[in-house]
XYZ file of C-alpha atoms in Angstrom:
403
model
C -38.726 -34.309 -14.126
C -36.966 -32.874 -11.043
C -34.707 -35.984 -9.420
C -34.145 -34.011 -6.451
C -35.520 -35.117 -3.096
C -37.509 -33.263 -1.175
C -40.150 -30.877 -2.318
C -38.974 -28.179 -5.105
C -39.818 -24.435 -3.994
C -42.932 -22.754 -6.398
C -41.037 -20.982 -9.630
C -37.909 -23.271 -9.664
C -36.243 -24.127 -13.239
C -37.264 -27.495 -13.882
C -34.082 -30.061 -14.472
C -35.068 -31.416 -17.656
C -34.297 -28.148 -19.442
C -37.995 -27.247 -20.771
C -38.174 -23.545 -20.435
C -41.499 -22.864 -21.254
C -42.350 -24.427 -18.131
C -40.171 -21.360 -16.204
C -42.994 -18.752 -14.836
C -41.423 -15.070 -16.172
C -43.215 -11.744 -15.980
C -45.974 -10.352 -18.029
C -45.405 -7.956 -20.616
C -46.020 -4.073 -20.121
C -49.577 -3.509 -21.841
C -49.514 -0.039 -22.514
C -45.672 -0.478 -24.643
C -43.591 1.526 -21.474
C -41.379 -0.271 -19.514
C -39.161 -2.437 -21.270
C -39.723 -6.407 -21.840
C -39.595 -8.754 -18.791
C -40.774 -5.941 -16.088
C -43.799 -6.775 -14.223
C -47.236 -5.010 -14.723
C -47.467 -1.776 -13.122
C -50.764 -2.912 -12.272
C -50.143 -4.497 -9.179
C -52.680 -5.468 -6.280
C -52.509 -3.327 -3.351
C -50.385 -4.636 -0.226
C -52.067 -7.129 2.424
C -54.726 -8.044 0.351
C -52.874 -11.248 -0.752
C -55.137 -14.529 0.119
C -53.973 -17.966 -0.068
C -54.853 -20.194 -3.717
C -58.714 -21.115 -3.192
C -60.080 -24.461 -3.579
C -60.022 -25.438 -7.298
C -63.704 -26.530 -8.716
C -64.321 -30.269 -8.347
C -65.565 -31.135 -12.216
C -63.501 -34.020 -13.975
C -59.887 -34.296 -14.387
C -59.144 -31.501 -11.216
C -56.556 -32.262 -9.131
C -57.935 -33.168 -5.454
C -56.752 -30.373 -3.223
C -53.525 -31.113 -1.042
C -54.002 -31.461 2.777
C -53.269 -28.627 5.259
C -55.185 -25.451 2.467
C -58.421 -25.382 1.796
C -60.936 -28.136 2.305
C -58.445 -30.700 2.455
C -58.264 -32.636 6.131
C -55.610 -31.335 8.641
C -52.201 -32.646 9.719
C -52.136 -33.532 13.502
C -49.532 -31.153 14.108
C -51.157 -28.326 13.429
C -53.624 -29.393 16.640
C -52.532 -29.036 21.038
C -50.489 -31.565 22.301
C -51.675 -34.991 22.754
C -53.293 -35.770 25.950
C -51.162 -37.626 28.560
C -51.548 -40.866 29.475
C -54.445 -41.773 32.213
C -54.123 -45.600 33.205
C -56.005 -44.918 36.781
C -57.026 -42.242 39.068
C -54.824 -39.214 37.804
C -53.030 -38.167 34.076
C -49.539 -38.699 34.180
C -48.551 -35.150 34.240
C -47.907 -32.660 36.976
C -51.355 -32.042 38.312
C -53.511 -28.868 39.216
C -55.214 -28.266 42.462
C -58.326 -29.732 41.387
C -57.096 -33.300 39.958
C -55.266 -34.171 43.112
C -58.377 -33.447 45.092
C -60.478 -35.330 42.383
C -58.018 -37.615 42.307
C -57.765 -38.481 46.108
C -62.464 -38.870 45.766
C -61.995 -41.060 42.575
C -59.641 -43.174 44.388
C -61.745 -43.807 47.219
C -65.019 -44.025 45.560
C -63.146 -47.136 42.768
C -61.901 -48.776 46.101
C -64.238 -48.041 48.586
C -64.875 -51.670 49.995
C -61.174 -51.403 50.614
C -60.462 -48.480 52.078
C -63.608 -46.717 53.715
C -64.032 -50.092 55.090
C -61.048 -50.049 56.834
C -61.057 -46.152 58.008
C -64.468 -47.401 59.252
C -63.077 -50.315 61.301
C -60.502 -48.172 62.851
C -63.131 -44.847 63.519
C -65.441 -47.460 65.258
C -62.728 -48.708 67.622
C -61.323 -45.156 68.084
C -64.180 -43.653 69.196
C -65.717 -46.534 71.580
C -62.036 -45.958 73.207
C -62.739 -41.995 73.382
C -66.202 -42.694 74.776
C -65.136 -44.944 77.535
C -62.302 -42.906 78.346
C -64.113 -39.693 78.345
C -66.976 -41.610 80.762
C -65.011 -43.427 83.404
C -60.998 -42.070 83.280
C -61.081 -38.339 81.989
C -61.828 -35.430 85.055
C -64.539 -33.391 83.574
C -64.210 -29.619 82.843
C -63.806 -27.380 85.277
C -66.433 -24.707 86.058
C -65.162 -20.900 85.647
C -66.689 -18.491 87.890
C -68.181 -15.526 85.496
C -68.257 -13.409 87.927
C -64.304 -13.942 89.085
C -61.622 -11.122 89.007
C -58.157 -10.555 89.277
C -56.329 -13.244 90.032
C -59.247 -15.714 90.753
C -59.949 -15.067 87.455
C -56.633 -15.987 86.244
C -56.360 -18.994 88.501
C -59.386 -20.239 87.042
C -58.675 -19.597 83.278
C -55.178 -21.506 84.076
C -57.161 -24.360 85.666
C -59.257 -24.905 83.021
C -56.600 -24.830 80.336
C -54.772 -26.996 82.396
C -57.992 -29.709 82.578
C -58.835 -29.069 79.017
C -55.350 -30.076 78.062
C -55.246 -33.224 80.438
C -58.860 -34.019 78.429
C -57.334 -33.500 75.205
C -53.665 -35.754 75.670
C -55.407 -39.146 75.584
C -57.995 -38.435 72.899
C -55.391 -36.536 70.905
C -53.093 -39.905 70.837
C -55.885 -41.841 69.850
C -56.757 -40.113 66.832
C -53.108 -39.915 65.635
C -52.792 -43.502 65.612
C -56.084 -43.956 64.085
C -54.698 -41.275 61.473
C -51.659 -43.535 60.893
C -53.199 -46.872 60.156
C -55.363 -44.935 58.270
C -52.708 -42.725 56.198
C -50.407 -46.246 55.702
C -52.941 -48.495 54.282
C -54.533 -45.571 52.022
C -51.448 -44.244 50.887
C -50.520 -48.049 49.043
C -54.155 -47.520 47.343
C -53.653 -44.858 46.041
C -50.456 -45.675 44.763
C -52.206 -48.688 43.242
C -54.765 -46.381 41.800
C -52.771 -44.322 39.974
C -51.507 -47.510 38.286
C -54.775 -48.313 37.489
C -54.711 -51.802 39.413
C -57.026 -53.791 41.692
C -56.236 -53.910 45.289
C -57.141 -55.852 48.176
C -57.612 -54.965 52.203
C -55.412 -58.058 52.502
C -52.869 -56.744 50.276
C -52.695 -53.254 51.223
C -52.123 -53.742 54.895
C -49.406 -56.561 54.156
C -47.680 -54.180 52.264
C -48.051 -51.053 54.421
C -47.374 -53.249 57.704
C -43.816 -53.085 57.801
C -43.830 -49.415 57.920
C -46.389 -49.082 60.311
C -43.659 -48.476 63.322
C -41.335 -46.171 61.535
C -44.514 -44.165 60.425
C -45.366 -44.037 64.083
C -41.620 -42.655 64.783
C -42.279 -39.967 62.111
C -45.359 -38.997 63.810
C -43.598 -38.192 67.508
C -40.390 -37.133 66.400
C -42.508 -34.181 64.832
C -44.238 -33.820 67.690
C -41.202 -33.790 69.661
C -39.632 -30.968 67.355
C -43.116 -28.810 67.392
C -43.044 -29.247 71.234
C -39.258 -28.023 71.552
C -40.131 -25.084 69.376
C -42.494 -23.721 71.554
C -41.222 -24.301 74.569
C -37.867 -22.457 73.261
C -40.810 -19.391 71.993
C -42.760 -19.354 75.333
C -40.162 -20.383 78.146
C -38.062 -17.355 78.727
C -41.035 -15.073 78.817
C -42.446 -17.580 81.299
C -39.971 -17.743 83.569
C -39.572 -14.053 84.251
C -43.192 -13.931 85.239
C -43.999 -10.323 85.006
C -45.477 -8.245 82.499
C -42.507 -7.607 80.503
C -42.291 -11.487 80.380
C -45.811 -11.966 79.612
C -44.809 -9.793 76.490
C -41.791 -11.413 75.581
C -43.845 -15.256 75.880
C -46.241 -13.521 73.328
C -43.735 -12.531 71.170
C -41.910 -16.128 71.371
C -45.474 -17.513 70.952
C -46.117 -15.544 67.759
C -42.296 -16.959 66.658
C -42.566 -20.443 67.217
C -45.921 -20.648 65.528
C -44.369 -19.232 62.048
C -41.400 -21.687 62.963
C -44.190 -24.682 63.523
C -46.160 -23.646 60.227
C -43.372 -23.843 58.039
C -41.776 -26.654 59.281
C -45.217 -28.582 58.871
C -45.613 -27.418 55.498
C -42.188 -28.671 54.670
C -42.168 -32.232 56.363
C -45.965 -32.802 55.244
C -44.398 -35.267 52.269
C -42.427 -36.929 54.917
C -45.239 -40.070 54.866
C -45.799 -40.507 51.816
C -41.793 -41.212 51.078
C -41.330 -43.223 54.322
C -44.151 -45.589 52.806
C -43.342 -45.445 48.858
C -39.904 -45.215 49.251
C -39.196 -46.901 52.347
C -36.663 -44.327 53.529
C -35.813 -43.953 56.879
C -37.818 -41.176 59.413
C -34.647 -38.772 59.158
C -34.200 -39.463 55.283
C -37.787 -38.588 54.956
C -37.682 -35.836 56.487
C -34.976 -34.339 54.291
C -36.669 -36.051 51.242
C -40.268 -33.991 52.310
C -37.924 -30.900 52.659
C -36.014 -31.789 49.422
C -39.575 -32.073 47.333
C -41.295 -28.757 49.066
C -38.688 -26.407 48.267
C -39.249 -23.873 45.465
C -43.140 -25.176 46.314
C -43.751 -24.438 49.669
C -46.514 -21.688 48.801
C -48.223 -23.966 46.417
C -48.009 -27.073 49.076
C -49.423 -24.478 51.794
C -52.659 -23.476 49.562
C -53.523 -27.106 49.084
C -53.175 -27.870 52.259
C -55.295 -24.869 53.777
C -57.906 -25.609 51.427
C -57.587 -29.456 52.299
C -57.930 -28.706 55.905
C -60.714 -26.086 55.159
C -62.255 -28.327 53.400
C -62.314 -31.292 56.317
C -63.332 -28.750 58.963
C -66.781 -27.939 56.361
C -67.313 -31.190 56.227
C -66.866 -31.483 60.451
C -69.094 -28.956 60.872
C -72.006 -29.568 59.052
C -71.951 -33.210 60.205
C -71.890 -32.229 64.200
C -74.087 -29.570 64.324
C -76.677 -31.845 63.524
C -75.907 -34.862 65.291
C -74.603 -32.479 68.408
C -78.469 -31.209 68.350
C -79.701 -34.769 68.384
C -77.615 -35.787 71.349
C -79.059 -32.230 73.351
C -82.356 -33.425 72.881
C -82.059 -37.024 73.467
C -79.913 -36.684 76.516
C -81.950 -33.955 77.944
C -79.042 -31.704 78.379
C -79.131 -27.796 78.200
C -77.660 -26.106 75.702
C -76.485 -23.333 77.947
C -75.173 -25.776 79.818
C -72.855 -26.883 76.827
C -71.976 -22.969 75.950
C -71.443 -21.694 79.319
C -69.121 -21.691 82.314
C -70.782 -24.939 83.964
C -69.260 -27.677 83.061
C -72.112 -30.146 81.850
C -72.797 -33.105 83.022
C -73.688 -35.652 80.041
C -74.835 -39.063 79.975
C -74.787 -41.761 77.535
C -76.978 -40.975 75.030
C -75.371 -37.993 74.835
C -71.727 -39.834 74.416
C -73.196 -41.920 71.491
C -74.945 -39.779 69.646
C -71.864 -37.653 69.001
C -69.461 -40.492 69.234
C -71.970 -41.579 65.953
C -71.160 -38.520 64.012
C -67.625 -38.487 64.975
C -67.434 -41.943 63.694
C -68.686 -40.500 60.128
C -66.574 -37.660 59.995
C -63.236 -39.711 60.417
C -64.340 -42.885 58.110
C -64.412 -39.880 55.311
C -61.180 -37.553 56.623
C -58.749 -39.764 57.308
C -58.722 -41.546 53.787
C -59.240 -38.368 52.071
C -56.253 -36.123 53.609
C -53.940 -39.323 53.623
C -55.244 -39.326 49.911
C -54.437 -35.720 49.248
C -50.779 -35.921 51.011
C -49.803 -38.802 48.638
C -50.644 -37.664 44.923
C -49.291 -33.834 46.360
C -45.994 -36.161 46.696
C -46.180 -37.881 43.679
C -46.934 -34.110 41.764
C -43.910 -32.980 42.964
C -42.136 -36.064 42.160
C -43.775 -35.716 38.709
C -42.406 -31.940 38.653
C -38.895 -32.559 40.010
C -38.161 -36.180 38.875
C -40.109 -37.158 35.948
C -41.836 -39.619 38.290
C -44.687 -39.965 35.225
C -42.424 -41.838 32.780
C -41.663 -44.317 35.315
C -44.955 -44.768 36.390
C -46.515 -45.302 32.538
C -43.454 -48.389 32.748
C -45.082 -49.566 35.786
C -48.544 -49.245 34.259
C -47.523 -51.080 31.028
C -48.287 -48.689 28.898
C -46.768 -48.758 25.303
C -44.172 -46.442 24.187
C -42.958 -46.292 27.363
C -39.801 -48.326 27.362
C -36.564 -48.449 29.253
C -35.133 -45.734 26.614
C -37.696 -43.568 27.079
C -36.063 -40.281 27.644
C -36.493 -38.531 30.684
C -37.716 -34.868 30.706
């Protein structure tokens, strides 16, 4: 009997001294060769196979596992899965789980959180719609048939009105987007935890934040403005046609300076809410996270935002051709240089489909932005081990070590 530990290699001198248990070559058949050499009859190369399975009459030996017929170790199979206590697996994700991810969170907390992007839509747009009736100038008309510099007096007239239009309604719909994005952000971090929230509890927690949130918002704004008017302002104020060229050029600048800078600050929310840094610290922190990413972060944003203006789309066309009909309005009257004169009908039929549009974007992208933060933190940080602590799951203790 062998007293060594371990498993003893096929062929190996037993330690008990019996000999005849010692494999040794076959003698030569045909008397050449001398005693001990193996047959000349050997089979030819690569045609070795592994032992088959032996018979199964009495007395065999049942076969051992991992060879023939025998069940299979685990570790000859794919990693185990990883852990999935709510919306997401506790990995870093692919383009399709976060957006999955950001649906399955609102459809297991819908109550919570379409209810609330629904409250806040509703008050939105009765704002936009009284504002747009009684305080907004309406459009003004552009003369086809204008050239020269009527024509350009007119363009710059309209742009100007357009722009006065868009200010208010603009700031409305960013602070809707913020009350929106701070409240859905702690659900989804809830989600991915796998726990129960309430409307109650969500806005208590994402309450505090609400103002520096806010702050994050217009110092962006403030930066994006700057940036342009540092592109456009030199061309402007030459005011000829080689500074017409130059304000192009600065334009065509300040929008590749805008993009990236977006791209790079769009984690900034998520780790002013979840982390409760400060606006500048978040910024850095969104900046921090992005690099190495920031072509990934771009594609799932474009196809986030492609995805929201689909969805805009085929929700106004229809309700926009409901409102034509029941306000009476021309549609060449909507399309051309006349500004149109609409009515209420008209006001609340869109205002309707507006409402339905924002109730489903506004959760959804603030849903997007805050598992594309916690991927990266899962990427960067090993976010996912301290999120399976938070979750309770087991195996997952304090000396769990970090990848």
């Amino acid at each position: 009997m062998n007293d060594s530990p371990g498993w003893a290699s096929p062929g190996s001198a037993p330690s008990d001294g019996k000999e005849k248990a010692i494999p040794r070559p076959s003698d030569p058949q045909d008397g050449s060769g001398p005693t001990g050499q193996w047959s000349p009859e050997q089979p030819p190369p690569g045609q070795w196979s592994p032992p088959s399975n032996p018979g199964s009459g009495p007395g065999t030996r049942p076969p051992a596992p991992g060879w023939g017929g025998g069940p299979q170790r685990q570790g000859w199979a794919g990693p185990p899965p990883a852990a999935k206590p709510g919306v997401i697996p506790l990995r870093p994700l692919s383009l399709g789980e976060i957006l999955d991810g950001s649906v399955s969170a609102l459809r297991a907390h819908w109550r919570t959180a379409l209810g609330f992007s629904l409250t806040v839509s509703v008050i939105t747009q009765i704002a936009v719609i009284l504002m747009q009736r009684y305080l907004l100038p309406e459009a003004t008309s552009i003369d086809p048939n204008a050239t020269g510099a009527e024509a350009l007096r007119q363009t710059a007239d309209s742009a100007r009105s357009t722009l006065i239009s868009l200010a208010p309604v603009s700031l409305l719909s960013m602070i809707a987007t913020l009350f929106t994005a701070s409240v859905v952000t702690v659900i989804i971090s809830r989600s991915v935890l796998g726990r129960p929230t309430t409307l109650a509890d969500s806005w208590a927690e994402a309450r505090p934040r609400v103002l520096p949130l806010l702050g994050l918002t217009v110092l962006v704004a403030v930066i994006m403005a700057a940036i342009m008017a540092v592109g456009i302002g030199p061309g402007l104020l030459l005011g000829s046609e080689a500074g017409a060229a130059l304000a192009f050029l600065g334009f065509a600048a300040a929008c590749v300076v805008m993009l990236w800078l977006n791209v790079s600050f769009a984690l900034a929310a998520p780790a002013l809410m979840l982390e409760r840094q400060s606006i500048v610290a978040a910024l850095r922190r969104s900046a921090k996270l992005v690099r190495g990413a920031w072509w990934r972060t771009f594609g799932i944003l474009a196809l986030t935002y492609l995805l929201t203006f689909l969805l805009t789309f085929l929700v106004s066309i229809p309700f926009t051709a409901i409102a034509v009909i029941a306000d009476g309005t021309e549609v060449s009257d909507l399309f051309g240089g006349t500004a149109p004169s609409v009515g209420w009908p008209f006001l609340i039929v869109t205002g309707i489909g507006e409402v339905i549009v924002s109730t489903l974007i506004y959760p959804f992208v603030a849903g997007v932005m805050a598992l594309l933060y916690m991927d990266q933190r899962i990427r960067r940080e090993a976010l996912d081990l301290d999120l399976a602590r938070a979750a309770g799951l087991p195996g997952y203790g304090d000396n769990t070590p970090r990848s």
